[in-house]
Tab-separated table of C-alpha atoms in Angstrom:
chain	number	residue	atom	x	y	z
A	15	UNK	CA	0.000	0.000	0.000
A	16	UNK	CA	2.793	2.362	0.842
A	17	UNK	CA	4.392	1.740	-2.529
A	18	UNK	CA	1.161	2.520	-4.338
A	19	UNK	CA	0.713	5.673	-2.338
A	20	UNK	CA	4.226	6.727	-3.105
A	21	UNK	CA	3.767	6.152	-6.832
A	22	UNK	CA	0.574	8.214	-6.820
A	23	UNK	CA	2.339	11.039	-5.057
A	24	UNK	CA	5.123	10.961	-7.645
A	25	UNK	CA	2.661	11.106	-10.512
A	26	UNK	CA	0.815	13.979	-8.892
A	27	UNK	CA	4.065	15.857	-8.378
A	28	UNK	CA	5.082	15.378	-12.007
A	29	UNK	CA	1.663	16.605	-13.170
A	30	UNK	CA	1.952	19.712	-11.050
A	31	UNK	CA	5.444	20.302	-12.414
A	32	UNK	CA	4.222	20.014	-16.014
A	33	UNK	CA	1.377	22.394	-15.286
A	34	UNK	CA	3.827	24.920	-13.896
A	35	UNK	CA	6.031	24.544	-16.977
A	36	UNK	CA	3.054	25.098	-19.328
A	37	UNK	CA	1.901	28.093	-17.279
A	38	UNK	CA	5.354	29.623	-17.416
A	39	UNK	CA	5.576	29.030	-21.168
A	40	UNK	CA	2.179	30.679	-21.713
A	41	UNK	CA	3.212	33.563	-19.522
A	42	UNK	CA	6.414	34.006	-21.506
A	43	UNK	CA	4.546	33.836	-24.823
A	44	UNK	CA	2.010	36.383	-23.635
A	45	UNK	CA	4.762	38.711	-22.527
A	46	UNK	CA	6.553	38.385	-25.859
A	47	UNK	CA	3.301	39.061	-27.763
A	48	UNK	CA	2.659	42.202	-25.709
A	49	UNK	CA	6.185	43.437	-26.376
A	50	UNK	CA	5.888	42.752	-30.122
A	51	UNK	CA	2.567	44.655	-30.356
A	52	UNK	CA	4.027	47.659	-28.553
A	53	UNK	CA	7.018	47.666	-30.931
A	54	UNK	CA	4.790	47.554	-33.986
A	55	UNK	CA	2.644	50.395	-32.668
A	56	UNK	CA	5.718	52.459	-31.988
A	57	UNK	CA	7.121	51.762	-35.480
A	58	UNK	CA	3.795	52.525	-37.151
A	59	UNK	CA	3.505	55.796	-35.259
A	60	UNK	CA	6.982	56.821	-36.353
A	61	UNK	CA	6.134	56.062	-39.987
A	62	UNK	CA	2.955	58.178	-39.787
A	63	UNK	CA	4.899	61.099	-38.372
A	64	UNK	CA	7.429	60.895	-41.170
A	65	UNK	CA	4.698	60.657	-43.849
A	66	UNK	CA	2.856	63.683	-42.503
A	67	UNK	CA	6.103	65.598	-42.375
A	68	UNK	CA	6.793	64.772	-46.034
A	69	UNK	CA	3.288	65.864	-47.027
A	70	UNK	CA	3.761	69.182	-45.233
A	71	UNK	CA	7.081	69.708	-47.015
A	72	UNK	CA	5.530	68.901	-50.421
A	73	UNK	CA	2.647	71.275	-49.779
A	74	UNK	CA	5.043	73.989	-48.701
A	75	UNK	CA	7.230	73.505	-51.772
A	76	UNK	CA	4.186	73.582	-54.059
A	77	UNK	CA	2.916	76.684	-52.284
A	78	UNK	CA	6.201	78.449	-52.905
A	79	UNK	CA	6.528	77.312	-56.528
A	80	UNK	CA	2.915	77.643	-57.622
A	81	UNK	CA	1.607	80.529	-55.494
A	82	UNK	CA	4.314	82.608	-53.855
A	83	UNK	CA	6.846	82.983	-56.674
A	84	UNK	CA	4.317	83.694	-59.491
A	85	UNK	CA	2.549	86.302	-57.383
A	86	UNK	CA	5.820	87.955	-56.380
A	87	UNK	CA	6.755	88.120	-60.072
A	88	UNK	CA	3.292	89.391	-61.015
A	89	UNK	CA	3.268	92.105	-58.362
A	90	UNK	CA	6.842	93.081	-59.143
A	91	UNK	CA	6.312	93.338	-62.905
A	92	UNK	CA	2.818	94.795	-63.148
A	93	UNK	CA	3.217	96.937	-60.058
A	94	UNK	CA	6.654	98.444	-60.652
A	95	UNK	CA	8.165	97.454	-64.039
A	96	UNK	CA	5.494	97.241	-66.774
A	97	UNK	CA	5.334	100.339	-68.985
A	98	UNK	CA	2.055	102.196	-69.403
A	99	UNK	CA	0.326	101.708	-72.752
A	100	UNK	CA	-1.941	104.370	-74.248
A	101	UNK	CA	-4.635	103.655	-76.813
A	102	UNK	CA	-5.775	105.898	-79.658
A	103	UNK	CA	-9.025	105.121	-81.487
A	104	UNK	CA	-10.069	106.087	-85.021
A	105	UNK	CA	-13.329	105.287	-86.801
A	106	UNK	CA	-13.969	105.455	-90.536
A	107	UNK	CA	-16.144	104.008	-93.276
A	108	UNK	CA	-15.548	102.953	-96.869
A	109	UNK	CA	-18.243	104.137	-99.286
A	110	UNK	CA	-18.791	104.257	-103.024
A	111	UNK	CA	-18.976	107.417	-105.114
A	112	UNK	CA	-21.869	105.954	-107.101
A	113	UNK	CA	-25.438	105.927	-105.871
A	114	UNK	CA	-25.906	102.905	-103.568
A	115	UNK	CA	-27.955	100.023	-104.943
A	116	UNK	CA	-29.265	97.440	-102.536
A	117	UNK	CA	-28.700	93.828	-103.522
A	118	UNK	CA	-31.028	90.974	-102.563
A	119	UNK	CA	-29.237	90.318	-99.266
A	120	UNK	CA	-29.201	94.019	-98.388
A	121	UNK	CA	-32.892	94.384	-99.170
A	122	UNK	CA	-33.737	91.478	-96.861
A	123	UNK	CA	-31.406	92.314	-93.962
A	124	UNK	CA	-30.690	96.026	-94.231
A	125	UNK	CA	-26.952	95.353	-94.501
A	126	UNK	CA	-24.737	97.388	-96.858
A	127	UNK	CA	-24.283	96.111	-100.436
A	128	UNK	CA	-21.891	93.196	-100.757
A	129	UNK	CA	-19.424	95.236	-102.837
A	130	UNK	CA	-19.051	97.810	-100.033
A	131	UNK	CA	-18.629	95.037	-97.448
A	132	UNK	CA	-15.877	93.480	-99.556
A	133	UNK	CA	-14.076	96.821	-99.929
A	134	UNK	CA	-14.342	97.397	-96.174
A	135	UNK	CA	-12.911	93.965	-95.386
A	136	UNK	CA	-10.024	94.694	-97.769
A	137	UNK	CA	-9.179	97.778	-95.695
A	138	UNK	CA	-9.471	95.825	-92.419
A	139	UNK	CA	-7.167	93.111	-93.735
A	140	UNK	CA	-4.710	95.735	-94.953
A	141	UNK	CA	-4.631	97.350	-91.487
A	142	UNK	CA	-3.117	94.142	-90.081
A	143	UNK	CA	-0.846	93.271	-92.999
A	144	UNK	CA	2.891	93.275	-93.474
A	145	UNK	CA	2.440	95.681	-96.392
A	146	UNK	CA	1.037	98.312	-94.026
A	147	UNK	CA	3.891	97.763	-91.566
A	148	UNK	CA	6.393	98.351	-94.374
A	149	UNK	CA	4.574	101.532	-95.441
A	150	UNK	CA	4.481	102.836	-91.858
A	151	UNK	CA	8.162	102.053	-91.438
A	152	UNK	CA	8.968	104.155	-94.498
A	153	UNK	CA	6.593	106.957	-93.511
A	154	UNK	CA	7.153	107.417	-89.749
A	155	UNK	CA	9.868	104.887	-88.772
A	156	UNK	CA	7.387	102.710	-86.888
A	157	UNK	CA	10.022	100.596	-85.109
A	158	UNK	CA	11.363	103.510	-83.083
A	159	UNK	CA	8.027	103.872	-81.277
A	160	UNK	CA	8.231	100.306	-79.951
A	161	UNK	CA	12.002	99.869	-79.512
A	162	UNK	CA	12.821	102.715	-77.131
A	163	UNK	CA	14.961	101.976	-74.079
A	164	UNK	CA	12.280	103.651	-71.953
A	165	UNK	CA	9.975	100.703	-72.594
A	166	UNK	CA	10.274	97.736	-70.245
A	167	UNK	CA	12.192	94.728	-71.513
A	168	UNK	CA	9.213	92.387	-71.846
A	169	UNK	CA	7.117	94.904	-73.831
A	170	UNK	CA	9.909	96.329	-75.967
A	171	UNK	CA	10.495	95.068	-79.522
A	172	UNK	CA	13.964	94.110	-80.631
A	173	UNK	CA	14.618	96.392	-83.614
A	174	UNK	CA	17.092	93.893	-85.092
A	175	UNK	CA	14.387	91.285	-85.746
A	176	UNK	CA	12.955	90.909	-89.294
A	177	UNK	CA	9.738	92.495	-90.490
A	178	UNK	CA	7.799	89.217	-90.133
A	179	UNK	CA	8.407	89.280	-86.373
A	180	UNK	CA	7.566	92.965	-86.275
A	181	UNK	CA	4.274	92.292	-88.075
A	182	UNK	CA	3.327	89.740	-85.399
A	183	UNK	CA	4.255	92.310	-82.745
A	184	UNK	CA	2.165	94.953	-84.552
A	185	UNK	CA	-0.947	92.747	-84.585
A	186	UNK	CA	-0.719	92.571	-80.769
A	187	UNK	CA	-0.551	96.371	-80.533
A	188	UNK	CA	-3.359	97.177	-82.983
A	189	UNK	CA	-6.747	95.903	-84.074
A	190	UNK	CA	-9.394	96.735	-86.668
A	191	UNK	CA	-12.997	95.553	-86.516
A	192	UNK	CA	-16.153	96.246	-88.532
A	193	UNK	CA	-19.455	97.083	-86.855
A	194	UNK	CA	-22.520	95.828	-88.705
A	195	UNK	CA	-24.842	97.004	-90.138
A	196	UNK	CA	-23.287	100.491	-90.104
A	197	UNK	CA	-20.046	99.279	-91.698
A	198	UNK	CA	-17.947	101.523	-89.441
A	199	UNK	CA	-14.362	100.324	-89.003
A	200	UNK	CA	-12.953	100.857	-85.490
A	201	UNK	CA	-9.165	101.074	-85.443
A	202	UNK	CA	-7.315	100.764	-82.113
A	203	UNK	CA	-3.592	101.459	-81.798
A	204	UNK	CA	-1.537	101.071	-78.614
A	205	UNK	CA	1.784	102.754	-77.926
A	206	UNK	CA	3.829	103.700	-74.883
A	207	UNK	CA	2.880	107.374	-74.911
A	208	UNK	CA	-0.343	109.167	-75.789
A	209	UNK	CA	1.329	111.255	-78.503
A	210	UNK	CA	2.914	108.192	-80.113
A	211	UNK	CA	-0.409	106.341	-80.195
A	212	UNK	CA	-2.098	109.300	-81.904
A	213	UNK	CA	0.743	109.681	-84.419
A	214	UNK	CA	0.683	106.004	-85.367
A	215	UNK	CA	-3.132	105.841	-85.623
A	216	UNK	CA	-3.176	108.930	-87.859
A	217	UNK	CA	-0.531	107.377	-90.105
A	218	UNK	CA	-2.549	104.145	-90.350
A	219	UNK	CA	-5.658	106.058	-91.472
A	220	UNK	CA	-3.597	107.925	-94.068
A	221	UNK	CA	-2.100	104.708	-95.414
A	222	UNK	CA	-5.542	103.083	-95.641
A	223	UNK	CA	-6.800	106.090	-97.595
A	224	UNK	CA	-3.762	105.877	-99.893
A	225	UNK	CA	-4.536	102.205	-100.478
A	226	UNK	CA	-8.128	103.141	-101.422
A	227	UNK	CA	-6.769	105.682	-103.908
A	228	UNK	CA	-4.520	103.016	-105.406
A	229	UNK	CA	-7.531	100.739	-105.827
A	230	UNK	CA	-9.363	103.565	-107.636
A	231	UNK	CA	-6.405	104.252	-109.899
A	232	UNK	CA	-5.849	100.597	-110.741
A	233	UNK	CA	-9.550	99.995	-111.364
A	234	UNK	CA	-9.956	102.848	-113.843
A	235	UNK	CA	-6.599	102.314	-115.479
A	236	UNK	CA	-7.793	98.824	-116.398
A	237	UNK	CA	-11.176	100.184	-117.539
A	238	UNK	CA	-9.619	102.878	-119.745
A	239	UNK	CA	-7.173	100.365	-121.221
A	240	UNK	CA	-10.030	97.990	-122.091
A	241	UNK	CA	-12.030	100.853	-123.662
A	242	UNK	CA	-9.026	101.919	-125.728
A	243	UNK	CA	-8.621	98.359	-127.015
A	244	UNK	CA	-12.311	98.250	-127.981
A	245	UNK	CA	-11.996	101.593	-129.793
A	246	UNK	CA	-8.936	100.396	-131.672
A	247	UNK	CA	-10.701	97.218	-132.810
A	248	UNK	CA	-13.782	99.204	-133.842
A	249	UNK	CA	-11.610	101.640	-135.809
A	250	UNK	CA	-9.896	98.810	-137.648
A	251	UNK	CA	-13.259	97.252	-138.505
A	252	UNK	CA	-14.587	100.598	-139.773
A	253	UNK	CA	-11.491	101.145	-141.869
A	254	UNK	CA	-11.773	97.701	-143.469
A	255	UNK	CA	-15.455	98.235	-144.364
A	256	UNK	CA	-14.706	101.611	-145.945
A	257	UNK	CA	-11.840	100.142	-147.968
A	258	UNK	CA	-14.120	97.333	-149.178
A	259	UNK	CA	-16.775	99.882	-150.129
A	260	UNK	CA	-14.312	101.993	-152.108
A	261	UNK	CA	-12.855	98.970	-153.879
A	262	UNK	CA	-16.302	97.761	-154.926
A	263	UNK	CA	-17.288	101.196	-156.216
A	264	UNK	CA	-14.099	101.592	-158.216
A	265	UNK	CA	-14.353	98.072	-159.631
A	266	UNK	CA	-17.968	98.388	-160.749
A	267	UNK	CA	-17.892	102.028	-161.838
A	268	UNK	CA	-21.526	102.295	-160.871
A	269	UNK	CA	-21.543	106.036	-160.443
A	270	UNK	CA	-19.945	106.730	-163.849
A	271	UNK	CA	-22.639	105.195	-166.088
A	272	UNK	CA	-24.605	108.362	-166.456
A	273	UNK	CA	-24.148	111.885	-165.217
A	274	UNK	CA	-27.468	111.852	-163.480
A	275	UNK	CA	-26.621	108.627	-161.732
A	276	UNK	CA	-23.403	110.241	-160.600
A	277	UNK	CA	-25.220	113.271	-159.293
A	278	UNK	CA	-27.719	111.087	-157.499
A	279	UNK	CA	-24.881	109.027	-156.054
A	280	UNK	CA	-23.163	112.167	-154.801
A	281	UNK	CA	-26.370	113.342	-153.222
A	282	UNK	CA	-26.911	109.927	-151.681
A	283	UNK	CA	-23.419	109.978	-150.189
A	284	UNK	CA	-23.966	113.436	-148.721
A	285	UNK	CA	-27.290	112.464	-147.244
A	286	UNK	CA	-25.867	109.278	-145.752
A	287	UNK	CA	-22.950	111.243	-144.320
A	288	UNK	CA	-25.331	113.695	-142.690
A	289	UNK	CA	-27.410	110.786	-141.424
A	290	UNK	CA	-24.409	109.055	-139.875
A	291	UNK	CA	-23.247	112.302	-138.280
A	292	UNK	CA	-26.628	112.941	-136.726
A	293	UNK	CA	-26.899	109.318	-135.570
A	294	UNK	CA	-23.477	109.568	-133.926
A	295	UNK	CA	-24.439	112.834	-132.219
A	296	UNK	CA	-27.712	111.307	-131.100
A	297	UNK	CA	-25.928	108.276	-129.634
A	298	UNK	CA	-23.467	110.536	-127.817
A	299	UNK	CA	-26.185	112.756	-126.355
A	300	UNK	CA	-28.322	109.805	-125.319
A	301	UNK	CA	-25.696	108.925	-122.688
A	302	UNK	CA	-26.327	112.227	-120.905
A	303	UNK	CA	-29.789	113.481	-122.033
A	304	UNK	CA	-33.095	111.703	-121.568
A	305	UNK	CA	-34.691	110.331	-124.739
A	306	UNK	CA	-37.902	112.327	-124.182
A	307	UNK	CA	-36.084	115.667	-123.938
A	308	UNK	CA	-37.130	118.274	-126.579
A	309	UNK	CA	-33.707	118.385	-128.253
A	310	UNK	CA	-33.609	114.588	-128.431
A	311	UNK	CA	-37.073	114.401	-130.010
A	312	UNK	CA	-36.089	117.059	-132.565
A	313	UNK	CA	-32.904	115.145	-133.409
A	314	UNK	CA	-34.899	111.939	-133.833
A	315	UNK	CA	-37.277	113.692	-136.246
A	316	UNK	CA	-34.359	115.026	-138.302
A	317	UNK	CA	-32.824	111.544	-138.453
A	318	UNK	CA	-36.131	110.078	-139.609
A	319	UNK	CA	-36.426	112.779	-142.292
A	320	UNK	CA	-32.903	112.078	-143.562
A	321	UNK	CA	-33.659	108.372	-143.706
A	322	UNK	CA	-36.680	109.078	-145.884
A	323	UNK	CA	-34.575	111.256	-148.190
A	324	UNK	CA	-31.907	108.557	-148.495
A	325	UNK	CA	-34.544	105.979	-149.253
A	326	UNK	CA	-36.097	108.211	-151.920
A	327	UNK	CA	-32.768	108.831	-153.680
A	328	UNK	CA	-31.968	105.113	-153.616
A	329	UNK	CA	-35.368	104.330	-155.159
A	330	UNK	CA	-34.825	106.921	-157.897
A	331	UNK	CA	-31.411	105.470	-158.801
A	332	UNK	CA	-32.807	101.939	-158.875
A	333	UNK	CA	-35.780	102.918	-160.996
A	334	UNK	CA	-33.681	104.892	-163.472
A	335	UNK	CA	-31.034	102.202	-163.963
A	336	UNK	CA	-33.609	99.436	-164.239
A	337	UNK	CA	-35.131	101.241	-167.183
A	338	UNK	CA	-31.803	101.880	-168.979
A	339	UNK	CA	-29.751	98.821	-168.060
A	340	UNK	CA	-32.252	95.942	-167.645
A	341	UNK	CA	-31.713	95.803	-163.853
A	342	UNK	CA	-27.933	95.282	-163.875
A	343	UNK	CA	-27.353	98.445	-161.891
A	344	UNK	CA	-29.962	97.398	-159.344
A	345	UNK	CA	-27.954	94.315	-158.501
A	346	UNK	CA	-24.838	96.383	-158.141
A	347	UNK	CA	-26.626	98.848	-155.907
A	348	UNK	CA	-27.864	95.935	-153.795
A	349	UNK	CA	-24.284	94.906	-153.265
A	350	UNK	CA	-23.384	98.446	-152.345
A	351	UNK	CA	-26.310	98.527	-149.925
A	352	UNK	CA	-24.892	95.510	-148.100
A	353	UNK	CA	-21.481	97.118	-147.938
A	354	UNK	CA	-23.076	100.330	-146.735
A	355	UNK	CA	-24.916	98.438	-144.006
A	356	UNK	CA	-21.680	96.868	-142.820
A	357	UNK	CA	-20.083	100.288	-142.829
A	358	UNK	CA	-22.922	101.761	-140.774
A	359	UNK	CA	-22.672	98.959	-138.251
A	360	UNK	CA	-18.937	99.530	-137.982
A	361	UNK	CA	-19.500	103.264	-137.555
A	362	UNK	CA	-22.039	102.699	-134.803
A	363	UNK	CA	-19.689	100.319	-133.061
A	364	UNK	CA	-16.910	102.869	-133.349
A	365	UNK	CA	-19.163	105.625	-131.995
A	366	UNK	CA	-20.214	103.466	-129.042
A	367	UNK	CA	-16.598	102.538	-128.280
A	368	UNK	CA	-15.666	106.214	-128.414
A	369	UNK	CA	-18.455	107.074	-125.976
A	370	UNK	CA	-17.377	104.272	-123.630
A	371	UNK	CA	-13.795	105.516	-123.678
A	372	UNK	CA	-14.887	109.078	-122.933
A	373	UNK	CA	-17.077	107.890	-120.060
A	374	UNK	CA	-14.229	105.781	-118.644
A	375	UNK	CA	-11.932	108.797	-118.749
A	376	UNK	CA	-14.543	110.972	-117.069
A	377	UNK	CA	-15.056	108.449	-114.272
A	378	UNK	CA	-11.305	107.984	-113.884
A	379	UNK	CA	-11.035	111.647	-112.911
A	380	UNK	CA	-13.197	111.123	-109.845
A	381	UNK	CA	-13.075	108.625	-107.019
A	382	UNK	CA	-15.370	105.635	-106.885
A	383	UNK	CA	-14.296	104.617	-103.366
A	384	UNK	CA	-13.968	107.011	-100.464
A	385	UNK	CA	-12.623	106.641	-96.946
A	386	UNK	CA	-14.699	108.862	-94.642
A	387	UNK	CA	-13.186	109.468	-91.208
A	388	UNK	CA	-15.919	109.395	-88.567
A	389	UNK	CA	-13.639	109.881	-85.549
A	390	UNK	CA	-10.112	111.225	-85.824
A	391	UNK	CA	-7.377	109.755	-83.569
A	392	UNK	CA	-6.938	111.652	-80.305
A	393	UNK	CA	-4.463	111.587	-77.424
A	394	UNK	CA	-5.542	109.478	-74.461
A	395	UNK	CA	-5.466	111.165	-71.049
A	396	UNK	CA	-4.622	108.030	-69.086
A	397	UNK	CA	-3.074	104.646	-69.879
A	398	UNK	CA	-5.447	101.828	-70.722
A	399	UNK	CA	-2.978	98.967	-70.408
A	400	UNK	CA	-1.711	97.023	-68.596
A	401	UNK	CA	-4.643	96.438	-66.252
A	402	UNK	CA	-2.471	96.019	-63.217
A	403	UNK	CA	-4.968	95.227	-60.429
A	404	UNK	CA	-7.029	92.918	-62.623
A	405	UNK	CA	-3.979	91.036	-63.891
A	406	UNK	CA	-2.484	90.631	-60.411
A	407	UNK	CA	-5.831	89.378	-59.093
A	408	UNK	CA	-6.196	86.879	-61.912
A	409	UNK	CA	-2.672	85.582	-61.315
A	410	UNK	CA	-3.455	85.165	-57.600
A	411	UNK	CA	-6.690	83.268	-58.220
A	412	UNK	CA	-5.109	81.129	-60.911
A	413	UNK	CA	-2.105	80.238	-58.768
A	414	UNK	CA	-4.280	79.267	-55.795
A	415	UNK	CA	-6.428	77.077	-58.015
A	416	UNK	CA	-3.317	75.488	-59.509
A	417	UNK	CA	-1.960	74.871	-56.000
A	418	UNK	CA	-5.107	73.003	-54.921
A	419	UNK	CA	-5.076	70.956	-58.112
A	420	UNK	CA	-1.404	70.034	-57.671
A	421	UNK	CA	-2.005	68.969	-54.058
A	422	UNK	CA	-4.867	66.751	-55.189
A	423	UNK	CA	-2.713	65.175	-57.883
A	424	UNK	CA	0.115	64.492	-55.426
A	425	UNK	CA	-2.318	62.823	-52.996
A	426	UNK	CA	-3.815	60.736	-55.785
A	427	UNK	CA	-0.385	59.542	-56.898
A	428	UNK	CA	0.609	58.699	-53.303
A	429	UNK	CA	-2.529	56.595	-52.794
A	430	UNK	CA	-1.948	54.785	-56.066
A	431	UNK	CA	1.603	53.924	-55.091
A	432	UNK	CA	0.712	52.908	-51.520
């Protein structure tokens, strides 16, 4: 019994010992777990502090680059450096010397005729062209007004650059626009003094007017040249018909058969000459005098009377020669009548060409296009540009907006990479 009791006590002691060992192991494991959790929390907290510090640095750098520096530059330039710019305004219209005729579009909308609109747009295009810049350079030395050392560096033009660059610079310092339906062209010119702006704007108006005069001269020079060519061709045609008439008369000897026939032929020639003269005068006057005027009606009656006389003489010659020559002379006179008709047509064509040439020369002595100045350029009392407060405010708002956008983009990239 004692041995059994002793063995039980040993087993119980070993069990208690194992339980103590397990309890100690659990206690050690729990202690290690608590220590590991505290270490991780401490490490995670340190990482968060470093990340927030980096974000603050990035925001600060972006603030300086996107907001502070641009606004310092904006305030410094527009507040203390930028040169004042003065604006001079001129208004003018382009009109025709002829009485205005409304086209279909103008009748429906009340707009000026299309021809006037086209001429106006030609002037507007010319006001922004390199050709105008070259003319202004020759007339007033345009570059000196924009290349002075008194102008700030960013607004000043480098006089050594070619005219193409200067034309681009000029289009930023001037503008021309058409107001519809009045057709008034508003010209705006900016310079770095009020007197310079007025001088340049006045020169631009003068050059536009000179261009209009050149258009007039070129237009009528072409018209007169075309009329002269028509007159020359008509003269050659008239000369050829007269030569043919003379050759036929000399070949046939129609007016030498009998003395009476000769006398009648002479009378017929005189009457036809008078008739052609009066017809030419009538055609010339009809371009300037109404057809129902008293002098025109009287001239028409005289022409009709001469025609009747010519017809009577021709009938007498035909009747006489038919009786004495079995109708041979009648055939010859018929041929002469055809030649005479061709000659009359040529004479009328020549008279009409002469009238057209005279009219072209008359119109060439007066303008068909005019440039009417509605408002002359004047000196501005205060600078219009740059708009300092507005520009500085816009830069401030834009930089703040850009700063917020850049911060959002940085945060988005960080979350994508995390």
